[in-house]
Amino acid sequence: MGSVVESTNKEVNGSVAVKNPTVVFVLGGPGSGKGTQCANIVEHFGYTHLSAGDLLRAEIKSGSENGTMIQNMIKEGKIVPSEVTIKLLQRAMQENGNDKFLIDGFPRNEENRAAFEEVTKIEPAFVLFFDCPEEEMERRLLSRNQGREDDNIETIRKRFKVFLESSLPVIEHYTAREKVRKIDAGRPVEEVFESVKALFTPKDEKAD
């Protein structure tokens, strides 16, 4: 059968279709509103949204051996090996052909980050960090009904803990490089998007 890494290796030769694509990493805890804001950015600014979680869930649905391994790791709140996720992202970028990508929910940890830059030779233009209070994220996750089996209180809190422990070093790394753009994500969707728009609008247009 072969693993997803083997199968994607056959399709990806270490480069993406577009040279030097613009990549924005989108980070934030579960329930911080990343998906909603990514949809707005796609609509207004022509980016392609690649969700690491969606790509992994699609792999799970494919019924492959690798998909079963991914499913078990997610259920336990563990992080999927970097190489698996990076190859899925790389293949998606290559097949899409756009030159502007939002990569949502990745890198999840410092090892993800280092591996992504090493494998793809791409550094993000910046990191969009949706900073949201834990109580607000918990409220949102419990009130939404997307059929996500991982949206119960115990798993939610485990996901918060994993996010904090794993992602803060990534945010610190890019903060040191002056690449983090932090957004207060505890506000209503429209207000949050006003802040997001300011980051994506070219400076010459802002002067108008």
mmCIF file of C-alpha atoms in Angstrom:
data_model
loop_
_atom_site.group_PDB
_atom_site.id
_atom_site.type_symbol
_atom_site.label_atom_id
_atom_site.label_comp_id
_atom_site.label_asym_id
_atom_site.label_seq_id
_atom_site.Cartn_x
_atom_site.Cartn_y
_atom_site.Cartn_z
ATOM 1 C CA MET A 1 0.000 0.000 0.000
ATOM 2 C CA GLY A 2 2.735 2.445 0.920
ATOM 3 C CA SER A 3 2.469 5.366 3.297
ATOM 4 C CA VAL A 4 1.253 8.831 2.415
ATOM 5 C CA VAL A 5 4.857 10.030 2.626
ATOM 6 C CA GLU A 6 5.904 7.480 -0.004
ATOM 7 C CA SER A 7 2.978 8.221 -2.292
ATOM 8 C CA THR A 8 3.371 11.988 -2.040
ATOM 9 C CA ASN A 9 7.117 11.719 -2.546
ATOM 10 C CA LYS A 10 6.411 10.210 -5.952
ATOM 11 C CA GLU A 11 4.305 13.216 -6.882
ATOM 12 C CA VAL A 12 6.362 16.005 -5.337
ATOM 13 C CA ASN A 13 9.938 16.452 -6.435
ATOM 14 C CA GLY A 14 10.883 18.866 -3.663
ATOM 15 C CA SER A 15 9.553 22.019 -5.308
ATOM 16 C CA VAL A 16 6.202 23.689 -5.793
ATOM 17 C CA ALA A 17 4.699 24.650 -9.138
ATOM 18 C CA VAL A 18 5.118 28.387 -8.530
ATOM 19 C CA LYS A 19 8.568 29.670 -7.664
ATOM 20 C CA ASN A 20 8.769 31.776 -4.515
ATOM 21 C CA PRO A 21 5.100 31.666 -3.529
ATOM 22 C CA THR A 22 3.883 34.008 -0.798
ATOM 23 C CA VAL A 23 3.040 31.952 2.277
ATOM 24 C CA VAL A 24 1.290 33.247 5.398
ATOM 25 C CA PHE A 25 1.117 30.906 8.390
ATOM 26 C CA VAL A 26 -2.165 31.244 10.296
ATOM 27 C CA LEU A 27 -1.965 30.248 13.959
ATOM 28 C CA GLY A 28 -4.422 30.385 16.823
ATOM 29 C CA GLY A 29 -5.977 28.060 19.367
ATOM 30 C CA PRO A 30 -8.953 25.835 18.511
ATOM 31 C CA GLY A 31 -12.004 28.094 18.245
ATOM 32 C CA SER A 32 -10.011 31.291 17.666
ATOM 33 C CA GLY A 33 -11.819 31.878 14.359
ATOM 34 C CA LYS A 34 -8.991 31.025 11.962
ATOM 35 C CA GLY A 35 -11.235 29.267 9.445
ATOM 36 C CA THR A 36 -13.747 32.104 9.247
ATOM 37 C CA GLN A 37 -11.059 34.742 8.780
ATOM 38 C CA CYS A 38 -9.176 32.635 6.215
ATOM 39 C CA ALA A 39 -12.394 32.429 4.153
ATOM 40 C CA ASN A 40 -12.621 36.240 4.254
ATOM 41 C CA ILE A 41 -8.975 36.640 3.183
ATOM 42 C CA VAL A 42 -9.511 34.219 0.282
ATOM 43 C CA GLU A 43 -12.570 36.173 -0.870
ATOM 44 C CA HIS A 44 -10.988 39.639 -0.592
ATOM 45 C CA PHE A 45 -7.332 39.045 -1.401
ATOM 46 C CA GLY A 46 -7.187 35.999 -3.692
ATOM 47 C CA TYR A 47 -5.195 33.687 -1.449
ATOM 48 C CA THR A 48 -5.626 29.905 -1.490
ATOM 49 C CA HIS A 49 -6.486 28.503 1.951
ATOM 50 C CA LEU A 50 -4.740 25.282 2.889
ATOM 51 C CA SER A 51 -5.835 23.841 6.206
ATOM 52 C CA ALA A 52 -3.402 21.281 7.577
ATOM 53 C CA GLY A 53 -6.284 19.772 9.546
ATOM 54 C CA ASP A 54 -8.521 19.467 6.457
ATOM 55 C CA LEU A 55 -5.741 17.797 4.471
ATOM 56 C CA LEU A 56 -5.162 15.335 7.292
ATOM 57 C CA ARG A 57 -8.903 14.651 7.647
ATOM 58 C CA ALA A 58 -9.113 13.992 3.900
ATOM 59 C CA GLU A 59 -6.297 11.486 4.288
ATOM 60 C CA ILE A 60 -8.216 9.818 7.145
ATOM 61 C CA LYS A 61 -11.343 9.597 4.957
ATOM 62 C CA SER A 62 -9.317 7.977 2.170
ATOM 63 C CA GLY A 63 -9.175 4.899 4.424
ATOM 64 C CA SER A 64 -5.430 4.429 3.977
ATOM 65 C CA GLU A 65 -3.274 2.814 6.624
ATOM 66 C CA ASN A 66 -1.651 6.178 7.143
ATOM 67 C CA GLY A 67 -5.093 7.763 7.600
ATOM 68 C CA THR A 68 -5.846 5.367 10.454
ATOM 69 C CA MET A 69 -2.546 6.277 12.122
ATOM 70 C CA ILE A 70 -3.353 9.990 11.747
ATOM 71 C CA GLN A 71 -6.852 9.472 13.203
ATOM 72 C CA ASN A 72 -5.512 7.696 16.274
ATOM 73 C CA MET A 73 -2.910 10.399 16.909
ATOM 74 C CA ILE A 74 -5.475 13.206 16.612
ATOM 75 C CA LYS A 75 -7.850 11.409 18.999
ATOM 76 C CA GLU A 76 -5.048 11.205 21.549
ATOM 77 C CA GLY A 77 -4.235 14.895 21.082
ATOM 78 C CA LYS A 78 -0.844 14.049 19.595
ATOM 79 C CA ILE A 79 0.792 15.821 16.671
ATOM 80 C CA VAL A 80 1.128 14.085 13.308
ATOM 81 C CA PRO A 81 4.736 13.684 12.010
ATOM 82 C CA SER A 82 5.934 16.814 10.204
ATOM 83 C CA GLU A 83 6.921 14.997 7.049
ATOM 84 C CA VAL A 84 3.388 13.668 6.503
ATOM 85 C CA THR A 85 1.753 17.084 6.822
ATOM 86 C CA ILE A 86 4.433 18.925 4.825
ATOM 87 C CA LYS A 87 4.139 16.522 1.889
ATOM 88 C CA LEU A 88 0.346 16.937 1.879
ATOM 89 C CA LEU A 89 0.733 20.741 1.945
ATOM 90 C CA GLN A 90 3.386 20.661 -0.760
ATOM 91 C CA ARG A 91 1.257 18.509 -3.043
ATOM 92 C CA ALA A 92 -1.752 20.800 -2.506
ATOM 93 C CA MET A 93 0.345 23.890 -3.365
ATOM 94 C CA GLN A 94 1.738 22.240 -6.475
ATOM 95 C CA GLU A 95 -1.663 21.115 -7.730
ATOM 96 C CA ASN A 96 -3.258 24.516 -7.072
ATOM 97 C CA GLY A 97 -0.972 26.774 -9.094
ATOM 98 C CA ASN A 98 -1.750 29.966 -7.146
ATOM 99 C CA ASP A 99 1.201 31.973 -5.822
ATOM 100 C CA LYS A 100 -0.386 33.106 -2.508
ATOM 101 C CA PHE A 101 -1.219 30.645 0.242
ATOM 102 C CA LEU A 102 -2.651 30.787 3.741
ATOM 103 C CA ILE A 103 -1.420 27.759 5.658
ATOM 104 C CA ASP A 104 -3.813 27.280 8.546
ATOM 105 C CA GLY A 105 -2.964 25.357 11.721
ATOM 106 C CA PHE A 106 0.651 24.697 10.739
ATOM 107 C CA PRO A 107 3.413 24.736 11.907
ATOM 108 C CA ARG A 108 2.061 23.287 15.127
ATOM 109 C CA ASN A 109 5.466 23.170 16.815
ATOM 110 C CA GLU A 110 9.083 24.211 16.388
ATOM 111 C CA GLU A 111 10.027 20.937 14.712
ATOM 112 C CA ASN A 112 7.203 21.431 12.144
ATOM 113 C CA ARG A 113 8.504 24.918 11.446
ATOM 114 C CA ALA A 114 12.119 23.898 10.921
ATOM 115 C CA ALA A 115 11.112 20.928 8.763
ATOM 116 C CA PHE A 116 8.794 23.039 6.581
ATOM 117 C CA GLU A 117 11.485 25.611 5.832
ATOM 118 C CA GLU A 118 14.085 22.912 5.214
ATOM 119 C CA VAL A 119 11.888 20.776 2.916
ATOM 120 C CA THR A 120 10.138 23.536 0.940
ATOM 121 C CA LYS A 121 12.857 26.237 1.155
ATOM 122 C CA ILE A 122 9.994 28.666 1.854
ATOM 123 C CA GLU A 123 9.928 31.211 4.675
ATOM 124 C CA PRO A 124 6.565 32.782 5.485
ATOM 125 C CA ALA A 125 5.945 36.410 4.558
ATOM 126 C CA PHE A 126 4.497 36.709 8.048
ATOM 127 C CA VAL A 127 2.583 34.782 10.711
ATOM 128 C CA LEU A 128 -1.020 35.742 11.408
ATOM 129 C CA PHE A 129 -1.643 34.908 15.074
ATOM 130 C CA PHE A 130 -5.247 34.952 16.321
ATOM 131 C CA ASP A 131 -4.944 35.582 20.036
ATOM 132 C CA CYS A 132 -8.172 34.589 21.792
ATOM 133 C CA PRO A 133 -8.987 34.027 25.506
ATOM 134 C CA GLU A 134 -9.352 30.360 26.382
ATOM 135 C CA GLU A 135 -12.833 30.863 27.886
ATOM 136 C CA GLU A 136 -14.061 32.410 24.612
ATOM 137 C CA MET A 137 -12.567 29.597 22.486
ATOM 138 C CA GLU A 138 -14.182 27.022 24.768
ATOM 139 C CA ARG A 139 -17.566 28.755 24.491
ATOM 140 C CA ARG A 140 -17.340 28.855 20.685
ATOM 141 C CA LEU A 141 -16.289 25.228 20.328
ATOM 142 C CA LEU A 142 -19.067 23.954 22.565
ATOM 143 C CA SER A 143 -21.729 26.036 20.808
ATOM 144 C CA ARG A 144 -20.833 25.127 17.240
ATOM 145 C CA ASN A 145 -22.122 21.940 15.728
ATOM 146 C CA GLN A 146 -19.892 20.822 12.882
ATOM 147 C CA GLY A 147 -20.048 17.135 13.644
ATOM 148 C CA ARG A 148 -16.465 17.236 14.852
ATOM 149 C CA GLU A 149 -16.028 14.247 17.139
ATOM 150 C CA ASP A 150 -13.160 16.025 18.911
ATOM 151 C CA ASP A 151 -15.408 18.847 20.193
ATOM 152 C CA ASN A 152 -16.099 17.650 23.731
ATOM 153 C CA ILE A 153 -14.937 19.524 26.817
ATOM 154 C CA GLU A 154 -12.169 17.110 27.844
ATOM 155 C CA THR A 155 -10.672 16.914 24.354
ATOM 156 C CA ILE A 156 -11.034 20.673 23.868
ATOM 157 C CA ARG A 157 -8.978 21.365 26.991
ATOM 158 C CA LYS A 158 -6.371 18.850 25.881
ATOM 159 C CA ARG A 159 -6.183 20.631 22.512
ATOM 160 C CA PHE A 160 -5.729 24.015 24.250
ATOM 161 C CA LYS A 161 -2.858 22.592 26.295
ATOM 162 C CA VAL A 162 -1.165 21.051 23.251
ATOM 163 C CA PHE A 163 -1.560 24.299 21.311
ATOM 164 C CA LEU A 164 -0.032 26.405 24.072
ATOM 165 C CA GLU A 165 2.900 24.106 24.783
ATOM 166 C CA SER A 166 3.689 23.423 21.131
ATOM 167 C CA SER A 167 2.905 26.628 19.272
ATOM 168 C CA LEU A 168 4.319 29.276 21.588
ATOM 169 C CA PRO A 169 7.938 28.460 20.611
ATOM 170 C CA VAL A 170 6.964 28.936 16.932
ATOM 171 C CA ILE A 171 5.375 32.300 17.715
ATOM 172 C CA GLU A 172 8.453 33.294 19.741
ATOM 173 C CA HIS A 173 10.761 32.291 16.850
ATOM 174 C CA TYR A 174 8.897 34.463 14.352
ATOM 175 C CA THR A 175 8.436 37.292 16.871
ATOM 176 C CA ALA A 176 12.240 37.483 17.094
ATOM 177 C CA ARG A 177 12.279 37.806 13.284
ATOM 178 C CA GLU A 178 9.563 40.503 13.454
ATOM 179 C CA LYS A 179 7.193 38.347 11.400
ATOM 180 C CA VAL A 180 4.294 37.893 13.837
ATOM 181 C CA ARG A 181 1.118 39.939 13.317
ATOM 182 C CA LYS A 182 -1.031 39.422 16.411
ATOM 183 C CA ILE A 183 -4.796 39.935 16.147
ATOM 184 C CA ASP A 184 -7.185 40.227 19.100
ATOM 185 C CA ALA A 185 -9.538 37.393 18.072
ATOM 186 C CA GLY A 186 -11.912 37.631 21.043
ATOM 187 C CA ARG A 187 -13.947 40.346 19.275
ATOM 188 C CA PRO A 188 -16.857 39.948 16.822
ATOM 189 C CA VAL A 189 -15.950 38.518 13.395
ATOM 190 C CA GLU A 190 -16.385 41.832 11.528
ATOM 191 C CA GLU A 191 -14.090 43.725 13.902
ATOM 192 C CA VAL A 192 -11.444 41.017 13.683
ATOM 193 C CA PHE A 193 -11.550 41.129 9.881
ATOM 194 C CA GLU A 194 -11.047 44.903 9.872
ATOM 195 C CA SER A 195 -7.729 44.302 11.664
ATOM 196 C CA VAL A 196 -6.868 41.468 9.272
ATOM 197 C CA LYS A 197 -7.650 43.589 6.190
ATOM 198 C CA ALA A 198 -5.170 46.232 7.312
ATOM 199 C CA LEU A 199 -2.378 43.627 7.184
ATOM 200 C CA PHE A 200 -3.187 42.410 3.662
ATOM 201 C CA THR A 201 -3.948 45.747 1.985
ATOM 202 C CA PRO A 202 -0.942 47.069 0.054
ATOM 203 C CA LYS A 203 0.548 50.196 1.629
ATOM 204 C CA ASP A 204 -0.100 52.343 -1.478
ATOM 205 C CA GLU A 205 -3.809 51.518 -1.309
ATOM 206 C CA LYS A 206 -3.989 52.498 2.367
ATOM 207 C CA ALA A 207 -2.866 56.008 1.449
ATOM 208 C CA ASP A 208 -5.910 56.555 -0.793
#
